[in-house]
PDB file of C-alpha atoms and ligand atoms in Angstrom:
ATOM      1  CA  UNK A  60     116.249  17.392  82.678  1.00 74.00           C
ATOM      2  CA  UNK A  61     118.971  18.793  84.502  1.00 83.00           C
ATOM      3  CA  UNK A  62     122.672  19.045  82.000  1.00 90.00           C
ATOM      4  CA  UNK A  63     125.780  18.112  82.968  1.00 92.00           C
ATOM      5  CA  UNK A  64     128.477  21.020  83.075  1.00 94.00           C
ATOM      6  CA  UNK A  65     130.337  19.276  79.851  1.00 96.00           C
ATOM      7  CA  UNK A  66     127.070  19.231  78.255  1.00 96.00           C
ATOM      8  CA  UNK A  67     125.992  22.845  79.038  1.00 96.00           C
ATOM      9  CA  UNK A  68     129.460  23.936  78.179  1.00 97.00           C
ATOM     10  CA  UNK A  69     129.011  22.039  74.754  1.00 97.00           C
ATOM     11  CA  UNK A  70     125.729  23.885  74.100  1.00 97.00           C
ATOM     12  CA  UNK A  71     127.638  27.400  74.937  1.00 98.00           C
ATOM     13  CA  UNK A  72     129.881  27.006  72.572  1.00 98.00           C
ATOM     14  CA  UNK A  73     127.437  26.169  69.835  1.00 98.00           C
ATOM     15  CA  UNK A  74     125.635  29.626  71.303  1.00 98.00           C
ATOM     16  CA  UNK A  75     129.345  31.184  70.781  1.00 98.00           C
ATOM     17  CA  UNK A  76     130.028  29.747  67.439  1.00 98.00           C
ATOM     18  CA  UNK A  77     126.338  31.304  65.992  1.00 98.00           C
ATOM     19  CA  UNK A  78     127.075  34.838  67.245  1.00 98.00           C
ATOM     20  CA  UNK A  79     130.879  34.524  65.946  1.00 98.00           C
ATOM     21  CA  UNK A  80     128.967  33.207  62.450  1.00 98.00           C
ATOM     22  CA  UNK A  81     126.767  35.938  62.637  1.00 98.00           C
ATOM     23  CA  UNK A  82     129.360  38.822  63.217  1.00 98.00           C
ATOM     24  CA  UNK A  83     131.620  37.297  59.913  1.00 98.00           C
ATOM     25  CA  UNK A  84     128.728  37.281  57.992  1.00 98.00           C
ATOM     26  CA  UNK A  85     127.517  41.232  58.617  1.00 97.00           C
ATOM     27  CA  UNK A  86     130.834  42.095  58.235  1.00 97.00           C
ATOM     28  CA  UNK A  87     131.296  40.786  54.848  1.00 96.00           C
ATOM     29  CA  UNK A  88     128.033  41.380  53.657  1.00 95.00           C
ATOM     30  CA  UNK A  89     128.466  45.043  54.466  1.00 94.00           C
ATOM     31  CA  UNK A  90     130.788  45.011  51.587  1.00 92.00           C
ATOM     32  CA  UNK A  91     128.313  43.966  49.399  1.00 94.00           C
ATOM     33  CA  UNK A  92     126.430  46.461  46.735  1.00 93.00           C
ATOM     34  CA  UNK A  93     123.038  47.946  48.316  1.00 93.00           C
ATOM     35  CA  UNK A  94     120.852  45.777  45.773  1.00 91.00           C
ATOM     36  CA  UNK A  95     122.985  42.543  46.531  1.00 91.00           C
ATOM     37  CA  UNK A  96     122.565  43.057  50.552  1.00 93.00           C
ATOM     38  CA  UNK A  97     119.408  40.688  50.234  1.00 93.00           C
ATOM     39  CA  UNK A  98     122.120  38.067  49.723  1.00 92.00           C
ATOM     40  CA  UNK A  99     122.732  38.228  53.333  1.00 95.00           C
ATOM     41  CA  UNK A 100     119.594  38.805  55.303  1.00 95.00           C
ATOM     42  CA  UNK A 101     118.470  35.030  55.336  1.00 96.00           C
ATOM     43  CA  UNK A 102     122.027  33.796  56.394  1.00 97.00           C
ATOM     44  CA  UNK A 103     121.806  36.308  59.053  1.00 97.00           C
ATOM     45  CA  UNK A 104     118.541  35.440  60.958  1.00 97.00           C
ATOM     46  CA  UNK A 105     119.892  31.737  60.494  1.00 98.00           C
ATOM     47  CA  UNK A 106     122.471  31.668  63.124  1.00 98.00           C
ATOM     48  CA  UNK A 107     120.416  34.600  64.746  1.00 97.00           C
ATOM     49  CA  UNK A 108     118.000  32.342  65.851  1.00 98.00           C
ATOM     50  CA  UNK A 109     120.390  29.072  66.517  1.00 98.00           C
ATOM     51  CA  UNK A 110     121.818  31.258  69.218  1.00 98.00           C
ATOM     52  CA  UNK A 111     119.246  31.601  70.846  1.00 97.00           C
ATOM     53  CA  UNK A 112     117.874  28.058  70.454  1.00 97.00           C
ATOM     54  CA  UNK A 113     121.259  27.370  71.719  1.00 97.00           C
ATOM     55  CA  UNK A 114     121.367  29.149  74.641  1.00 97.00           C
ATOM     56  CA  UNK A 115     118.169  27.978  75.369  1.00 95.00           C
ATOM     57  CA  UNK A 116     119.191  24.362  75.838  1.00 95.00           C
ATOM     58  CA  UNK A 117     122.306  25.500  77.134  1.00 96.00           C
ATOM     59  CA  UNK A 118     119.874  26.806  80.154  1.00 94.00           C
ATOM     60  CA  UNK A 119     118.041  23.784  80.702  1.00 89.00           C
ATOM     61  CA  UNK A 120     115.028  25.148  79.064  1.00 89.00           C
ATOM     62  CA  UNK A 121     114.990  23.187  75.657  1.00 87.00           C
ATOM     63  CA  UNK A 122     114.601  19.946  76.582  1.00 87.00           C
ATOM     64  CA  UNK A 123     111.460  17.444  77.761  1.00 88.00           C
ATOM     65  CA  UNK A 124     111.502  14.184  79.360  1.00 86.00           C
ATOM     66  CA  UNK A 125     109.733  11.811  77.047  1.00 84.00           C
ATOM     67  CA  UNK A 126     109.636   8.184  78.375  1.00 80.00           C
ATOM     68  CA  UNK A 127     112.870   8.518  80.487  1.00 80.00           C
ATOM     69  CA  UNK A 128     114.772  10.108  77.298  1.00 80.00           C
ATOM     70  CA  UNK A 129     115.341  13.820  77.083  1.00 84.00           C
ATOM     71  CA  UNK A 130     113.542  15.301  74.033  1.00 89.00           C
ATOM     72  CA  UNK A 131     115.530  18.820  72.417  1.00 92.00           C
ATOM     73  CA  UNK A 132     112.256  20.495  71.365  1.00 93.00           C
ATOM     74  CA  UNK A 133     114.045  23.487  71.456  1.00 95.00           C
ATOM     75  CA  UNK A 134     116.530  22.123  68.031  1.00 96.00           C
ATOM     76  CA  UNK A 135     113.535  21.468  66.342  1.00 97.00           C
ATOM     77  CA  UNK A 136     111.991  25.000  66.815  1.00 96.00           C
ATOM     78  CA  UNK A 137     115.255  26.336  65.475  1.00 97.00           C
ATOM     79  CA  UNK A 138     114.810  24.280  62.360  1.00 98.00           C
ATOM     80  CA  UNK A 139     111.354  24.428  61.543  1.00 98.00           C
ATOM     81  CA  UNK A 140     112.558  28.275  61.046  1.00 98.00           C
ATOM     82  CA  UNK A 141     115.966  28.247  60.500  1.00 98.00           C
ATOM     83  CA  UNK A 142     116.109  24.872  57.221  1.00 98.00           C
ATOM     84  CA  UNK A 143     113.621  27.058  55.530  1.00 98.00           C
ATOM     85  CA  UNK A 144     115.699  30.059  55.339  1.00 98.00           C
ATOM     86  CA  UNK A 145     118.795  27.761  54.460  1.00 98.00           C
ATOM     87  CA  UNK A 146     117.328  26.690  51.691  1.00 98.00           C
ATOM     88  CA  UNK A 147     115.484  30.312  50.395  1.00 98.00           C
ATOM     89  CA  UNK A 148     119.203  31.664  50.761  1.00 97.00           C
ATOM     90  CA  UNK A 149     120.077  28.633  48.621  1.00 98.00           C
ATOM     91  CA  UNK A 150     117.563  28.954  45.886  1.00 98.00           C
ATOM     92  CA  UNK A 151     117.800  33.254  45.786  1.00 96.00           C
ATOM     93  CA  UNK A 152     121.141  32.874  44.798  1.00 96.00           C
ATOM     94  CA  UNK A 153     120.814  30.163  42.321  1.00 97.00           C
ATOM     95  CA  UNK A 154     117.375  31.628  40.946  1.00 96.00           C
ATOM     96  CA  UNK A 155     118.109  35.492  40.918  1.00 94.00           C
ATOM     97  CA  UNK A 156     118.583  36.893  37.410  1.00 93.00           C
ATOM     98  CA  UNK A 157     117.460  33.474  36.218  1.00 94.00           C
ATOM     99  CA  UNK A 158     115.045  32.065  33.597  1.00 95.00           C
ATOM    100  CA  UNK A 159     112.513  31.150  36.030  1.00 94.00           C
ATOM    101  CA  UNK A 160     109.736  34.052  35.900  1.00 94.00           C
ATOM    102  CA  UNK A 161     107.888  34.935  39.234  1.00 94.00           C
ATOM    103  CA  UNK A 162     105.489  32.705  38.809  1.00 96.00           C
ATOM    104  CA  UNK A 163     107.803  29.692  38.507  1.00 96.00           C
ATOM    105  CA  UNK A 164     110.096  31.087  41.062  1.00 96.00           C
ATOM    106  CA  UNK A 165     107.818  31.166  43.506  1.00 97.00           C
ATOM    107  CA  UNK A 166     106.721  27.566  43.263  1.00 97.00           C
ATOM    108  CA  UNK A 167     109.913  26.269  43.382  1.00 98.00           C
ATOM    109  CA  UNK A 168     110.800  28.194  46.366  1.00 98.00           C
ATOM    110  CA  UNK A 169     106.956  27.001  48.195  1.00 98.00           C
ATOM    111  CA  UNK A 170     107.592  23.070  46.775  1.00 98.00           C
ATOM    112  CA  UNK A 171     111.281  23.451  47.981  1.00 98.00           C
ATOM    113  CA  UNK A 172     110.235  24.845  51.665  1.00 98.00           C
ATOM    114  CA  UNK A 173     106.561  23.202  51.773  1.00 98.00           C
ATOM    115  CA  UNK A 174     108.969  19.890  51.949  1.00 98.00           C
ATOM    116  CA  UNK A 175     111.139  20.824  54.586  1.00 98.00           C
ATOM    117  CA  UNK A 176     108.716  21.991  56.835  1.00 98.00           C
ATOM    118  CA  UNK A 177     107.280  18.841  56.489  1.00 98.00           C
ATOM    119  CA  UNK A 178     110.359  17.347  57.138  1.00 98.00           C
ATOM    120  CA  UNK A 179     110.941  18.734  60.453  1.00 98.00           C
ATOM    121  CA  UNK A 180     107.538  18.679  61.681  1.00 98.00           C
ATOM    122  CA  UNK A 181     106.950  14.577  61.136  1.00 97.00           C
ATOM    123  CA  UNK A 182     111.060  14.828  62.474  1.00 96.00           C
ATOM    124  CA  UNK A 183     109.503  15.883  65.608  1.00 95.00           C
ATOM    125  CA  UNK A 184     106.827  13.780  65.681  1.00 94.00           C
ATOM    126  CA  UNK A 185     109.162  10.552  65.221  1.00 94.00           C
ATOM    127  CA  UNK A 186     111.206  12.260  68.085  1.00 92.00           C
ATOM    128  CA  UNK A 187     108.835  12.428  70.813  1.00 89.00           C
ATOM    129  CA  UNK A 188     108.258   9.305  71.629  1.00 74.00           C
ATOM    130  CA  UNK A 189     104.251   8.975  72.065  1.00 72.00           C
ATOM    131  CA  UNK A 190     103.841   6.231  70.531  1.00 71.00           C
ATOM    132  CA  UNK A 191     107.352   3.987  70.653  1.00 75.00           C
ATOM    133  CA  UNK A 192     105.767   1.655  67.980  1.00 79.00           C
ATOM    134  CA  UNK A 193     105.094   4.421  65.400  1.00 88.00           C
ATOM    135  CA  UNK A 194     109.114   6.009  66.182  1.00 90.00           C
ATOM    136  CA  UNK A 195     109.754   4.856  62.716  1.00 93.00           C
ATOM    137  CA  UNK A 196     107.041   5.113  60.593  1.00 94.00           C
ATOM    138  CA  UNK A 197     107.377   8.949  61.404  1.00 95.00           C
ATOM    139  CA  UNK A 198     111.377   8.984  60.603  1.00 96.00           C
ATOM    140  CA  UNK A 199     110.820   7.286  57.301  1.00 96.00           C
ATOM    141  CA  UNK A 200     108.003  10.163  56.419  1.00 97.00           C
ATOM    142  CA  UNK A 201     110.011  12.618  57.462  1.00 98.00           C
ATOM    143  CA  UNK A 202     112.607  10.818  54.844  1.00 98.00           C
ATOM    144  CA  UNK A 203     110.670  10.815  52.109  1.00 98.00           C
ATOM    145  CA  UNK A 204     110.045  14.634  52.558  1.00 98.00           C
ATOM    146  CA  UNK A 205     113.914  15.429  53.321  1.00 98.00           C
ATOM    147  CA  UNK A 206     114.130  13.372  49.825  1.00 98.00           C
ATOM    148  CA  UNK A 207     111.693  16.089  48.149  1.00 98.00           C
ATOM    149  CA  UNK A 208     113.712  18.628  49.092  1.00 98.00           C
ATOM    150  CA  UNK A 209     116.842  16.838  47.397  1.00 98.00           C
ATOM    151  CA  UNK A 210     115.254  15.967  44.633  1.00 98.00           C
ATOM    152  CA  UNK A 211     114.178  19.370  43.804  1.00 98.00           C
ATOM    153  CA  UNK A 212     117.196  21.588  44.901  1.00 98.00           C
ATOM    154  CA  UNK A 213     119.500  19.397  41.778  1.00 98.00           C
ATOM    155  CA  UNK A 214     116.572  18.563  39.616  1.00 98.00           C
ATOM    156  CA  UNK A 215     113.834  21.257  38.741  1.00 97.00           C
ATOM    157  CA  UNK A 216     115.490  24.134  40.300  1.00 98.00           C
ATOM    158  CA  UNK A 217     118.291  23.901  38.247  1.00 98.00           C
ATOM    159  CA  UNK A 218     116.603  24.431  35.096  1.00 97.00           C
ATOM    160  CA  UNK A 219     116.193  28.069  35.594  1.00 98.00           C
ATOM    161  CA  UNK A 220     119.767  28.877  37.422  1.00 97.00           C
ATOM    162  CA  UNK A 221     121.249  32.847  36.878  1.00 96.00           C
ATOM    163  CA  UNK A 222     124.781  34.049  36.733  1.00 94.00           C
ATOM    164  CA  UNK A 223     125.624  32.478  40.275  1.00 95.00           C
ATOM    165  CA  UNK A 224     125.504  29.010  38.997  1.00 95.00           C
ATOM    166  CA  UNK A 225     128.489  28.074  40.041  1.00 96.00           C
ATOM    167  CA  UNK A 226     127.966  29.069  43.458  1.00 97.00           C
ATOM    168  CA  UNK A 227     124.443  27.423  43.745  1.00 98.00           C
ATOM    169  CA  UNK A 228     126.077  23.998  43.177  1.00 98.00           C
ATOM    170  CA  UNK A 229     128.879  24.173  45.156  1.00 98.00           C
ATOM    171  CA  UNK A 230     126.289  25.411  48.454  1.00 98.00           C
ATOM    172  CA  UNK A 231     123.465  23.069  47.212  1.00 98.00           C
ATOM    173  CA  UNK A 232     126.754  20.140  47.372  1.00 98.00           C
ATOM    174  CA  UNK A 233     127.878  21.540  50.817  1.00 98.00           C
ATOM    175  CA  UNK A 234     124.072  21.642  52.158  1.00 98.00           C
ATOM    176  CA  UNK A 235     123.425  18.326  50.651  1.00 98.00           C
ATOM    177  CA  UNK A 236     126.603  16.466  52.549  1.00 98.00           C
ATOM    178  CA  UNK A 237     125.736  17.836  56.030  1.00 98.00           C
ATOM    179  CA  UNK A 238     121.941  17.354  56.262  1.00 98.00           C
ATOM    180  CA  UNK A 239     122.162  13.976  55.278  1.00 98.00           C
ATOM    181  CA  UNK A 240     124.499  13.893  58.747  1.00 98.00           C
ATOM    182  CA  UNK A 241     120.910  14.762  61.188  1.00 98.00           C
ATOM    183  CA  UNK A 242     119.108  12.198  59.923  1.00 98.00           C
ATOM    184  CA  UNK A 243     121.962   9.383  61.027  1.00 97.00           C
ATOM    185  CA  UNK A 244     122.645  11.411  64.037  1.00 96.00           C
ATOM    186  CA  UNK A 245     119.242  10.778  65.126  1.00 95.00           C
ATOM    187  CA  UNK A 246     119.286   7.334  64.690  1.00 95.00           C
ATOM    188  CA  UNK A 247     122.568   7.127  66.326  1.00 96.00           C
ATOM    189  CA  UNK A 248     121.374   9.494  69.199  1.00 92.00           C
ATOM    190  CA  UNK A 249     118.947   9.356  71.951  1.00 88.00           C
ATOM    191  CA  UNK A 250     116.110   9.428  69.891  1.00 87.00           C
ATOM    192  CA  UNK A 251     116.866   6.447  67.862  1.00 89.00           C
ATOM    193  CA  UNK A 252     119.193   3.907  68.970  1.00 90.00           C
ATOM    194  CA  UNK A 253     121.585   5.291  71.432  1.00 89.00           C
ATOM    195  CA  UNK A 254     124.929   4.418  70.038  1.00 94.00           C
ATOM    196  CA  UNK A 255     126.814   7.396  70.629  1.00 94.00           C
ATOM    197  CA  UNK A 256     125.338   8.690  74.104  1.00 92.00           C
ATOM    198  CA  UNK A 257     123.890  12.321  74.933  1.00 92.00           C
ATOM    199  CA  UNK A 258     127.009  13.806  75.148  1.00 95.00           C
ATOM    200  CA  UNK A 259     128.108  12.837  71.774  1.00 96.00           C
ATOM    201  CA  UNK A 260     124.935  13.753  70.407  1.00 95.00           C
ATOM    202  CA  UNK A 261     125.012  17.288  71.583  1.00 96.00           C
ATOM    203  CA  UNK A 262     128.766  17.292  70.425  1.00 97.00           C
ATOM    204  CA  UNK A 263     128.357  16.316  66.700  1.00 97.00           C
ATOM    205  CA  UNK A 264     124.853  18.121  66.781  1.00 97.00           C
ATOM    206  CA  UNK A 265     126.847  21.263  67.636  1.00 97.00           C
ATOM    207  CA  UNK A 266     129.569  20.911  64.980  1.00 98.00           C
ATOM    208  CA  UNK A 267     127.482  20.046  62.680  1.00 98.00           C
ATOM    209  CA  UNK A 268     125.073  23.048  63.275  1.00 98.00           C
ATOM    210  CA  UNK A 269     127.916  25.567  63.149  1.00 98.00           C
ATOM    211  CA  UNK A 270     128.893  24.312  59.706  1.00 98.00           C
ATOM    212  CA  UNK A 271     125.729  24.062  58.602  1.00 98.00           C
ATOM    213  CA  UNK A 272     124.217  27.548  59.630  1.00 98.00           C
ATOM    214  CA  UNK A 273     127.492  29.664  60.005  1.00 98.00           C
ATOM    215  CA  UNK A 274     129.570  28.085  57.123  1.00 98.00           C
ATOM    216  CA  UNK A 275     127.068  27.824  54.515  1.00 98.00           C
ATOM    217  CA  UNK A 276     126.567  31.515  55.202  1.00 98.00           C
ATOM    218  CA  UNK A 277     129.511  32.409  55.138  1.00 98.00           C
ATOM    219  CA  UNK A 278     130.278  30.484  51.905  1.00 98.00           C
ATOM    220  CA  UNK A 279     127.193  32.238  50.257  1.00 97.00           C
ATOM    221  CA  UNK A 280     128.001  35.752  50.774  1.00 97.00           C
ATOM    222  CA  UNK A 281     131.645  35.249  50.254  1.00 97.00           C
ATOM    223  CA  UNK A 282     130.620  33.773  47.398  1.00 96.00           C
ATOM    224  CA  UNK A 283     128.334  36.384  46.741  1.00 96.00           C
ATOM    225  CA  UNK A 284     131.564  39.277  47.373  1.00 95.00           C
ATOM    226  CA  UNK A 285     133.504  37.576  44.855  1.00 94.00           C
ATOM    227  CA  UNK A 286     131.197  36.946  41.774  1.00 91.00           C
ATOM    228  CA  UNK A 287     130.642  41.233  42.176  1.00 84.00           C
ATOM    229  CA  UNK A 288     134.052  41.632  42.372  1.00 83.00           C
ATOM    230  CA  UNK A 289     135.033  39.851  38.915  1.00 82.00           C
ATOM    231  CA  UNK A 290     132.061  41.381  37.704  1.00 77.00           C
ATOM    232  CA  UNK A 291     133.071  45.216  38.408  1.00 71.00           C
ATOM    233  CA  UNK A 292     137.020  43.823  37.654  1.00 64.00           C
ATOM    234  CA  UNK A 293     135.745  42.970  33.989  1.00 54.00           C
TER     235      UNK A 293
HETATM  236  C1  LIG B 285     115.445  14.310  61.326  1.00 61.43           C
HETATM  237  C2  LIG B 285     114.921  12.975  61.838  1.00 61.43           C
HETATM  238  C3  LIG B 285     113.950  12.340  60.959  1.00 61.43           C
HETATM  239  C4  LIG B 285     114.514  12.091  59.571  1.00 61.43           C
HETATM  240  C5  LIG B 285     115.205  13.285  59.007  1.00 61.43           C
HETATM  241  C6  LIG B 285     115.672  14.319  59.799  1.00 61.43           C
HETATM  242  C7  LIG B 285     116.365  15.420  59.107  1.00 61.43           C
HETATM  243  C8  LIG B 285     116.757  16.565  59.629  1.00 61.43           C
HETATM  244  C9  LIG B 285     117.527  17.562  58.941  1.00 61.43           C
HETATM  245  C10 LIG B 285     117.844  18.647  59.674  1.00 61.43           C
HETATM  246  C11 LIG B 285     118.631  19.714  59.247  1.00 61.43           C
HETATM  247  C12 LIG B 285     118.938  20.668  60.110  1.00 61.43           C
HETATM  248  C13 LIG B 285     119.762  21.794  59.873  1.00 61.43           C
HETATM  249  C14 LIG B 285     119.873  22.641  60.890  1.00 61.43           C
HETATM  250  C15 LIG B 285     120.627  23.831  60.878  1.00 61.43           C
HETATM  251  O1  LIG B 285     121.796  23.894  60.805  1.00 61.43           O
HETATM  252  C16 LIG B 285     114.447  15.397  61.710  1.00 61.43           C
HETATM  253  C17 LIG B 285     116.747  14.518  62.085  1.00 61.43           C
HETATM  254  C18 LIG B 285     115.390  13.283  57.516  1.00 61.43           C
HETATM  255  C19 LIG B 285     117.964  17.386  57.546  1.00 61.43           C
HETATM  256  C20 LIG B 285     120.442  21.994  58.602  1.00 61.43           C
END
């Protein structure tokens, strides 16, 4: 489906505010220790990739027509890669130097991203539109799973926390309040009930994404800076 120019220039600067995210976020994890750079490599790919998602739709190439309703396969491809990462940034911090021994760790980290995978894939399911009927069915699956992840990110998880405690809970609060925004977006979008229009979608989708991606990172390996700082201060 063919954009308009306030739409495309919408999706640009979504493209812009990923590669502005991902310049702030090398350029303070530079700072960081050699054996705390790890910190940063998820965060980094994450807006990596949601600029180019981004300036894939913002071409006209991420979108299908799906019974007369433009379908953005191109956001879900970004998150089927991109939520997973969020979250193993998430649960490195809170889990390194923790109780948890590989073994544990591990599971947490496959429950934790099994889930969300799940999520995005029934997501995109409910999205497409084959069957109208069935719209829902899919959304509340994909509910329960986003509930999973939830459900384990301030239950089980935080059982085996480290020494950036602290800093887990304040991302896993800041991740919690915006993804519960996409699944009320949707509804309120052009895949649910169309409240809001296209235009607002991609608007509040692209706000929401820069937050999301580029904010949380930035938060974590600020974050990150500052807990080594206090430490080599002490
Ligand atoms: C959908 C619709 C079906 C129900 C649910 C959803 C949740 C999506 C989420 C997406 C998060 C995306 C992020 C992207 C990067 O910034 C698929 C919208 C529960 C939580 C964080």
């Amino acid at each position: 489906m063919d954009l308009s120019s306030t739409q495309e220039l919408l999706l640009w600067l979504g493209a812009a505010g990923m590669v502005i995210g991902a310049i702030i976020i090398v350029a303070i994890g530079m700072k960081l220790p050699a054996e705390e750079k790890h910190h940063v490599t998820a965060s980094f790919f994450v807006v990596a990739i949601a600029a180019t998602a981004y300036t894939a739709m913002a071409t006209g190439l991420g979108n299908v027509m799906m019974n007369d309703q433009p379908v953005f396969w191109a956001r879900y491809a970004d998150w089927v890669a991109t939520t997973p990462l969020l979250l193993l940034g998430l649960l490195v911090v809170g889990l390194w130097k923790g109780s948890a021994d590989s073994g544990i760790r591990n599971g947490l980290i496959g429950f934790v991203i099994g889930a969300d995978i799940l999520m995005i894939v029934t997501g995109l399911v409910a999205s497409l539109r084959i069957g109208e009927a069935d719209r829902w069915l899919w959304y509340a699956i994909s509910c329960f799973f986003f509930l999973l992840v939830l459900w384990a990110i301030w239950g089980p998880v935080r059982q085996y926390l480290g020494p950036h405690q602290a800093l887990y809970t304040r991302l896993a609060g800041i991740l919690t309040v915006l993804w519960l925004i996409y699944p009320v977006l949707w509804v309120l979008g052009t895949e649910g009930l169309d409240v809001i229009g296209l235009t607002g979608e991609i608007a509040v989708f692209a706000v929401i994404d820069v937050l999301a991606k580029a904010g949380f990172g930035i938060v974590l390996v600020l974050g990150v800076r500052n807990a080594v700082r206090s430490t080599t201060a002490a």
